[in-house]
């Protein structure tokens, strides 16, 4: 069976990317033999609709489940319509996440765990700084003015928002530790 995982890198030792629509890569993993394919996320730089496009892409690759840190309302609807099991709040190395999934430790949801435009950065743009566009993303887009229609339930509660921020901070901390370890390793060569 194939599952899709949002990833910061192109191998099973990479970290789970906490963003869905704007993740760096998708790893499509066959959990039976751990073979995988790493694919650049073409939706990453879209001004809007990244979650929908990414959801359609993941479904087209034959994945039956998605493991990620966060998924917004539009992506959640797209993934649910495609029949994928969506598991949010996942962090750590890809290999570990797959093992947790295989053991039944991770549970699917049908709800978004972040608001619209969560991964777009604080101004709604895709800034070029080291933050990688992982700000709170409360902007309304790239300067386009359209009335908002959101039939989803109200925004996450304060506790859900705090928990989401903690998960994002944990994922960023793990990513930083991985980068620092690589720097140390490269300095020894």
PDB file of C-alpha atoms in Angstrom:
ATOM      1  CA  UNK A   1       0.000   0.000   0.000  1.00  0.00           C
ATOM      2  CA  UNK A   2       1.211   3.504  -0.845  1.00  0.00           C
ATOM      3  CA  UNK A   3       1.081   6.456   1.535  1.00  0.00           C
ATOM      4  CA  UNK A   4       2.146  10.068   0.984  1.00  0.00           C
ATOM      5  CA  UNK A   5       4.185  12.001   3.526  1.00  0.00           C
ATOM      6  CA  UNK A   6       5.097  15.691   3.475  1.00  0.00           C
ATOM      7  CA  UNK A   7       8.867  15.946   3.708  1.00  0.00           C
ATOM      8  CA  UNK A   8      11.663  18.466   4.161  1.00  0.00           C
ATOM      9  CA  UNK A   9      14.016  16.280   2.104  1.00  0.00           C
ATOM     10  CA  UNK A  10      14.212  13.497  -0.447  1.00  0.00           C
ATOM     11  CA  UNK A  11      14.825  10.412   1.700  1.00  0.00           C
ATOM     12  CA  UNK A  12      13.333   8.404   4.562  1.00  0.00           C
ATOM     13  CA  UNK A  13      15.670  10.063   7.076  1.00  0.00           C
ATOM     14  CA  UNK A  14      14.247  13.524   6.258  1.00  0.00           C
ATOM     15  CA  UNK A  15      11.836  15.216   8.650  1.00  0.00           C
ATOM     16  CA  UNK A  16       8.078  15.357   8.170  1.00  0.00           C
ATOM     17  CA  UNK A  17       7.313  18.835   6.794  1.00  0.00           C
ATOM     18  CA  UNK A  18       4.678  20.427   9.056  1.00  0.00           C
ATOM     19  CA  UNK A  19       2.947  22.050   6.051  1.00  0.00           C
ATOM     20  CA  UNK A  20       0.865  20.158   3.525  1.00  0.00           C
ATOM     21  CA  UNK A  21       0.146  22.399   0.525  1.00  0.00           C
ATOM     22  CA  UNK A  22       3.495  24.180   0.763  1.00  0.00           C
ATOM     23  CA  UNK A  23       5.741  21.325   1.861  1.00  0.00           C
ATOM     24  CA  UNK A  24       9.098  20.979   0.121  1.00  0.00           C
ATOM     25  CA  UNK A  25       8.604  17.393  -1.091  1.00  0.00           C
ATOM     26  CA  UNK A  26       6.171  14.513  -1.074  1.00  0.00           C
ATOM     27  CA  UNK A  27       7.515  11.056  -0.373  1.00  0.00           C
ATOM     28  CA  UNK A  28       5.267   8.351  -1.797  1.00  0.00           C
ATOM     29  CA  UNK A  29       6.168   5.284   0.262  1.00  0.00           C
ATOM     30  CA  UNK A  30       5.138   1.695  -0.362  1.00  0.00           C
ATOM     31  CA  UNK A  31       4.791   0.554   3.249  1.00  0.00           C
ATOM     32  CA  UNK A  32       5.066  -3.125   2.287  1.00  0.00           C
ATOM     33  CA  UNK A  33       8.715  -2.910   1.207  1.00  0.00           C
ATOM     34  CA  UNK A  34       9.646   0.703   2.166  1.00  0.00           C
ATOM     35  CA  UNK A  35      10.436   1.611  -1.446  1.00  0.00           C
ATOM     36  CA  UNK A  36       9.696   5.267  -2.108  1.00  0.00           C
ATOM     37  CA  UNK A  37       9.641   8.067  -4.613  1.00  0.00           C
ATOM     38  CA  UNK A  38      10.552  11.673  -3.694  1.00  0.00           C
ATOM     39  CA  UNK A  39       8.706  14.348  -5.665  1.00  0.00           C
ATOM     40  CA  UNK A  40       9.171  18.115  -5.589  1.00  0.00           C
ATOM     41  CA  UNK A  41       5.969  19.882  -4.541  1.00  0.00           C
ATOM     42  CA  UNK A  42       4.998  21.935  -7.588  1.00  0.00           C
ATOM     43  CA  UNK A  43       2.202  23.612  -5.568  1.00  0.00           C
ATOM     44  CA  UNK A  44       4.655  25.089  -3.063  1.00  0.00           C
ATOM     45  CA  UNK A  45       4.905  28.502  -4.729  1.00  0.00           C
ATOM     46  CA  UNK A  46       1.296  28.977  -5.819  1.00  0.00           C
ATOM     47  CA  UNK A  47      -0.311  32.228  -4.709  1.00  0.00           C
ATOM     48  CA  UNK A  48      -3.461  30.391  -3.644  1.00  0.00           C
ATOM     49  CA  UNK A  49      -5.000  26.964  -3.883  1.00  0.00           C
ATOM     50  CA  UNK A  50      -1.790  25.128  -2.941  1.00  0.00           C
ATOM     51  CA  UNK A  51      -3.646  22.724  -0.631  1.00  0.00           C
ATOM     52  CA  UNK A  52      -6.211  21.827  -3.271  1.00  0.00           C
ATOM     53  CA  UNK A  53      -3.559  21.295  -5.973  1.00  0.00           C
ATOM     54  CA  UNK A  54      -1.366  19.273  -3.597  1.00  0.00           C
ATOM     55  CA  UNK A  55      -4.378  17.184  -2.555  1.00  0.00           C
ATOM     56  CA  UNK A  56      -5.220  16.379  -6.159  1.00  0.00           C
ATOM     57  CA  UNK A  57      -1.591  15.505  -6.849  1.00  0.00           C
ATOM     58  CA  UNK A  58      -1.300  13.137  -3.862  1.00  0.00           C
ATOM     59  CA  UNK A  59      -4.550  11.402  -4.840  1.00  0.00           C
ATOM     60  CA  UNK A  60      -3.296  11.003  -8.427  1.00  0.00           C
ATOM     61  CA  UNK A  61      -0.192   9.123  -7.174  1.00  0.00           C
ATOM     62  CA  UNK A  62      -2.303   6.284  -5.783  1.00  0.00           C
ATOM     63  CA  UNK A  63      -1.690   7.048  -2.102  1.00  0.00           C
ATOM     64  CA  UNK A  64      -4.306   5.697   0.307  1.00  0.00           C
ATOM     65  CA  UNK A  65      -3.217   7.874   3.245  1.00  0.00           C
ATOM     66  CA  UNK A  66      -1.417  11.153   3.926  1.00  0.00           C
ATOM     67  CA  UNK A  67       0.856  11.842   6.896  1.00  0.00           C
ATOM     68  CA  UNK A  68       1.579  15.525   7.581  1.00  0.00           C
ATOM     69  CA  UNK A  69       1.840  18.124  10.301  1.00  0.00           C
ATOM     70  CA  UNK A  70      -1.008  20.385   9.240  1.00  0.00           C
ATOM     71  CA  UNK A  71      -3.794  20.479   6.696  1.00  0.00           C
ATOM     72  CA  UNK A  72      -6.171  23.363   5.997  1.00  0.00           C
ATOM     73  CA  UNK A  73      -9.905  23.259   5.250  1.00  0.00           C
ATOM     74  CA  UNK A  74      -9.691  23.280   1.431  1.00  0.00           C
ATOM     75  CA  UNK A  75      -7.022  20.580   1.310  1.00  0.00           C
ATOM     76  CA  UNK A  76      -8.943  18.545   3.874  1.00  0.00           C
ATOM     77  CA  UNK A  77     -12.080  18.599   1.709  1.00  0.00           C
ATOM     78  CA  UNK A  78     -10.061  17.639  -1.395  1.00  0.00           C
ATOM     79  CA  UNK A  79      -8.297  14.757   0.358  1.00  0.00           C
ATOM     80  CA  UNK A  80     -11.515  13.490   1.957  1.00  0.00           C
ATOM     81  CA  UNK A  81     -13.314  13.613  -1.399  1.00  0.00           C
ATOM     82  CA  UNK A  82     -10.500  11.523  -2.894  1.00  0.00           C
ATOM     83  CA  UNK A  83     -10.968   8.920  -0.151  1.00  0.00           C
ATOM     84  CA  UNK A  84      -7.566   9.360   1.507  1.00  0.00           C
ATOM     85  CA  UNK A  85      -7.020   8.803   5.223  1.00  0.00           C
ATOM     86  CA  UNK A  86      -5.525  12.060   6.518  1.00  0.00           C
ATOM     87  CA  UNK A  87      -3.283  11.934   9.573  1.00  0.00           C
ATOM     88  CA  UNK A  88      -2.232  15.315  10.996  1.00  0.00           C
ATOM     89  CA  UNK A  89       0.102  16.302  13.827  1.00  0.00           C
ATOM     90  CA  UNK A  90       2.852  14.021  12.528  1.00  0.00           C
ATOM     91  CA  UNK A  91       6.466  15.073  13.124  1.00  0.00           C
ATOM     92  CA  UNK A  92       9.931  13.545  13.258  1.00  0.00           C
ATOM     93  CA  UNK A  93      11.825  11.441  10.725  1.00  0.00           C
ATOM     94  CA  UNK A  94       9.809   9.995   7.820  1.00  0.00           C
ATOM     95  CA  UNK A  95      10.977   6.450   8.581  1.00  0.00           C
ATOM     96  CA  UNK A  96       9.671   6.719  12.181  1.00  0.00           C
ATOM     97  CA  UNK A  97       6.360   8.214  11.014  1.00  0.00           C
ATOM     98  CA  UNK A  98       5.847   5.285   8.613  1.00  0.00           C
ATOM     99  CA  UNK A  99       6.532   2.792  11.419  1.00  0.00           C
ATOM    100  CA  UNK A 100       4.061   4.585  13.723  1.00  0.00           C
ATOM    101  CA  UNK A 101       1.480   4.458  10.909  1.00  0.00           C
ATOM    102  CA  UNK A 102       2.088   0.749  10.276  1.00  0.00           C
ATOM    103  CA  UNK A 103       1.725  -0.050  13.986  1.00  0.00           C
ATOM    104  CA  UNK A 104      -1.658   1.718  14.100  1.00  0.00           C
ATOM    105  CA  UNK A 105      -0.405   4.445  16.426  1.00  0.00           C
ATOM    106  CA  UNK A 106      -1.562   7.264  14.099  1.00  0.00           C
ATOM    107  CA  UNK A 107      -5.264   7.956  13.619  1.00  0.00           C
ATOM    108  CA  UNK A 108      -6.980   9.586  10.637  1.00  0.00           C
ATOM    109  CA  UNK A 109      -9.180  12.673  10.833  1.00  0.00           C
ATOM    110  CA  UNK A 110     -11.678  14.307   8.498  1.00  0.00           C
ATOM    111  CA  UNK A 111     -11.095  17.804   9.886  1.00  0.00           C
ATOM    112  CA  UNK A 112      -8.551  20.512   9.111  1.00  0.00           C
ATOM    113  CA  UNK A 113      -6.226  21.349  11.992  1.00  0.00           C
ATOM    114  CA  UNK A 114      -5.173  24.817  10.793  1.00  0.00           C
ATOM    115  CA  UNK A 115      -7.040  27.742   9.179  1.00  0.00           C
ATOM    116  CA  UNK A 116      -6.924  28.708   5.489  1.00  0.00           C
ATOM    117  CA  UNK A 117      -3.570  30.069   4.229  1.00  0.00           C
ATOM    118  CA  UNK A 118      -1.710  28.720   7.285  1.00  0.00           C
ATOM    119  CA  UNK A 119       1.582  27.984   5.514  1.00  0.00           C
ATOM    120  CA  UNK A 120       1.810  31.207   3.502  1.00  0.00           C
ATOM    121  CA  UNK A 121       3.833  33.357   5.933  1.00  0.00           C
ATOM    122  CA  UNK A 122       2.645  36.218   8.087  1.00  0.00           C
ATOM    123  CA  UNK A 123       2.089  38.689   5.239  1.00  0.00           C
ATOM    124  CA  UNK A 124       0.347  36.250   2.966  1.00  0.00           C
ATOM    125  CA  UNK A 125       3.398  36.220   0.681  1.00  0.00           C
ATOM    126  CA  UNK A 126       6.037  33.598   0.208  1.00  0.00           C
ATOM    127  CA  UNK A 127       9.049  35.537   1.590  1.00  0.00           C
ATOM    128  CA  UNK A 128      12.553  34.422   0.735  1.00  0.00           C
ATOM    129  CA  UNK A 129      13.981  34.307   4.274  1.00  0.00           C
ATOM    130  CA  UNK A 130      15.128  31.256   6.197  1.00  0.00           C
ATOM    131  CA  UNK A 131      11.645  30.779   7.664  1.00  0.00           C
ATOM    132  CA  UNK A 132      10.564  28.943   4.510  1.00  0.00           C
ATOM    133  CA  UNK A 133       7.079  30.473   4.594  1.00  0.00           C
ATOM    134  CA  UNK A 134       6.149  28.738   7.827  1.00  0.00           C
ATOM    135  CA  UNK A 135       4.649  31.745   9.607  1.00  0.00           C
ATOM    136  CA  UNK A 136       1.114  31.933  10.957  1.00  0.00           C
ATOM    137  CA  UNK A 137      -0.200  32.700   7.465  1.00  0.00           C
ATOM    138  CA  UNK A 138      -3.195  34.786   8.420  1.00  0.00           C
ATOM    139  CA  UNK A 139      -2.961  36.927   5.277  1.00  0.00           C
ATOM    140  CA  UNK A 140      -5.743  36.729   2.695  1.00  0.00           C
ATOM    141  CA  UNK A 141      -3.510  35.880  -0.230  1.00  0.00           C
ATOM    142  CA  UNK A 142      -1.290  37.613  -2.739  1.00  0.00           C
ATOM    143  CA  UNK A 143      -3.097  40.929  -3.009  1.00  0.00           C
ATOM    144  CA  UNK A 144      -6.171  39.475  -4.688  1.00  0.00           C
ATOM    145  CA  UNK A 145      -9.418  40.600  -3.189  1.00  0.00           C
ATOM    146  CA  UNK A 146     -12.164  38.018  -3.129  1.00  0.00           C
ATOM    147  CA  UNK A 147     -14.930  37.651  -0.611  1.00  0.00           C
ATOM    148  CA  UNK A 148     -14.277  34.784   1.754  1.00  0.00           C
ATOM    149  CA  UNK A 149     -16.774  31.960   1.834  1.00  0.00           C
ATOM    150  CA  UNK A 150     -15.906  29.227   4.242  1.00  0.00           C
ATOM    151  CA  UNK A 151     -18.576  26.703   5.147  1.00  0.00           C
ATOM    152  CA  UNK A 152     -16.162  25.056   7.599  1.00  0.00           C
ATOM    153  CA  UNK A 153     -16.646  25.257  11.340  1.00  0.00           C
ATOM    154  CA  UNK A 154     -15.144  28.269  13.129  1.00  0.00           C
ATOM    155  CA  UNK A 155     -11.378  28.608  13.460  1.00  0.00           C
ATOM    156  CA  UNK A 156      -9.629  26.244  15.853  1.00  0.00           C
ATOM    157  CA  UNK A 157     -10.036  26.995  19.538  1.00  0.00           C
ATOM    158  CA  UNK A 158      -7.227  28.706  21.417  1.00  0.00           C
ATOM    159  CA  UNK A 159      -6.101  25.323  22.813  1.00  0.00           C
ATOM    160  CA  UNK A 160      -6.035  23.793  19.320  1.00  0.00           C
ATOM    161  CA  UNK A 161      -4.120  26.793  18.025  1.00  0.00           C
ATOM    162  CA  UNK A 162      -1.570  26.527  20.860  1.00  0.00           C
ATOM    163  CA  UNK A 163      -1.178  22.787  20.237  1.00  0.00           C
ATOM    164  CA  UNK A 164      -0.715  23.399  16.506  1.00  0.00           C
ATOM    165  CA  UNK A 165       1.970  25.988  17.260  1.00  0.00           C
ATOM    166  CA  UNK A 166       3.711  23.555  19.619  1.00  0.00           C
ATOM    167  CA  UNK A 167       3.706  20.875  16.929  1.00  0.00           C
ATOM    168  CA  UNK A 168       5.089  23.331  14.391  1.00  0.00           C
ATOM    169  CA  UNK A 169       7.796  24.434  16.865  1.00  0.00           C
ATOM    170  CA  UNK A 170       8.717  20.784  17.545  1.00  0.00           C
ATOM    171  CA  UNK A 171       9.002  20.072  13.818  1.00  0.00           C
ATOM    172  CA  UNK A 172      11.132  23.186  13.298  1.00  0.00           C
ATOM    173  CA  UNK A 173      13.339  22.234  16.268  1.00  0.00           C
ATOM    174  CA  UNK A 174      13.847  18.757  14.770  1.00  0.00           C
ATOM    175  CA  UNK A 175      14.605  20.257  11.371  1.00  0.00           C
ATOM    176  CA  UNK A 176      17.147  22.668  12.935  1.00  0.00           C
ATOM    177  CA  UNK A 177      18.829  19.817  14.827  1.00  0.00           C
ATOM    178  CA  UNK A 178      19.056  17.820  11.610  1.00  0.00           C
ATOM    179  CA  UNK A 179      20.619  20.770   9.770  1.00  0.00           C
ATOM    180  CA  UNK A 180      23.108  21.412  12.597  1.00  0.00           C
ATOM    181  CA  UNK A 181      24.070  17.722  12.627  1.00  0.00           C
ATOM    182  CA  UNK A 182      24.710  17.836   8.868  1.00  0.00           C
ATOM    183  CA  UNK A 183      26.845  20.971   9.292  1.00  0.00           C
ATOM    184  CA  UNK A 184      28.884  19.242  12.014  1.00  0.00           C
ATOM    185  CA  UNK A 185      29.234  16.133   9.839  1.00  0.00           C
ATOM    186  CA  UNK A 186      30.352  18.147   6.819  1.00  0.00           C
ATOM    187  CA  UNK A 187      32.849  20.075   8.968  1.00  0.00           C
ATOM    188  CA  UNK A 188      34.544  16.805   9.964  1.00  0.00           C
ATOM    189  CA  UNK A 189      35.228  15.803   6.346  1.00  0.00           C
TER     190      UNK A 189
END
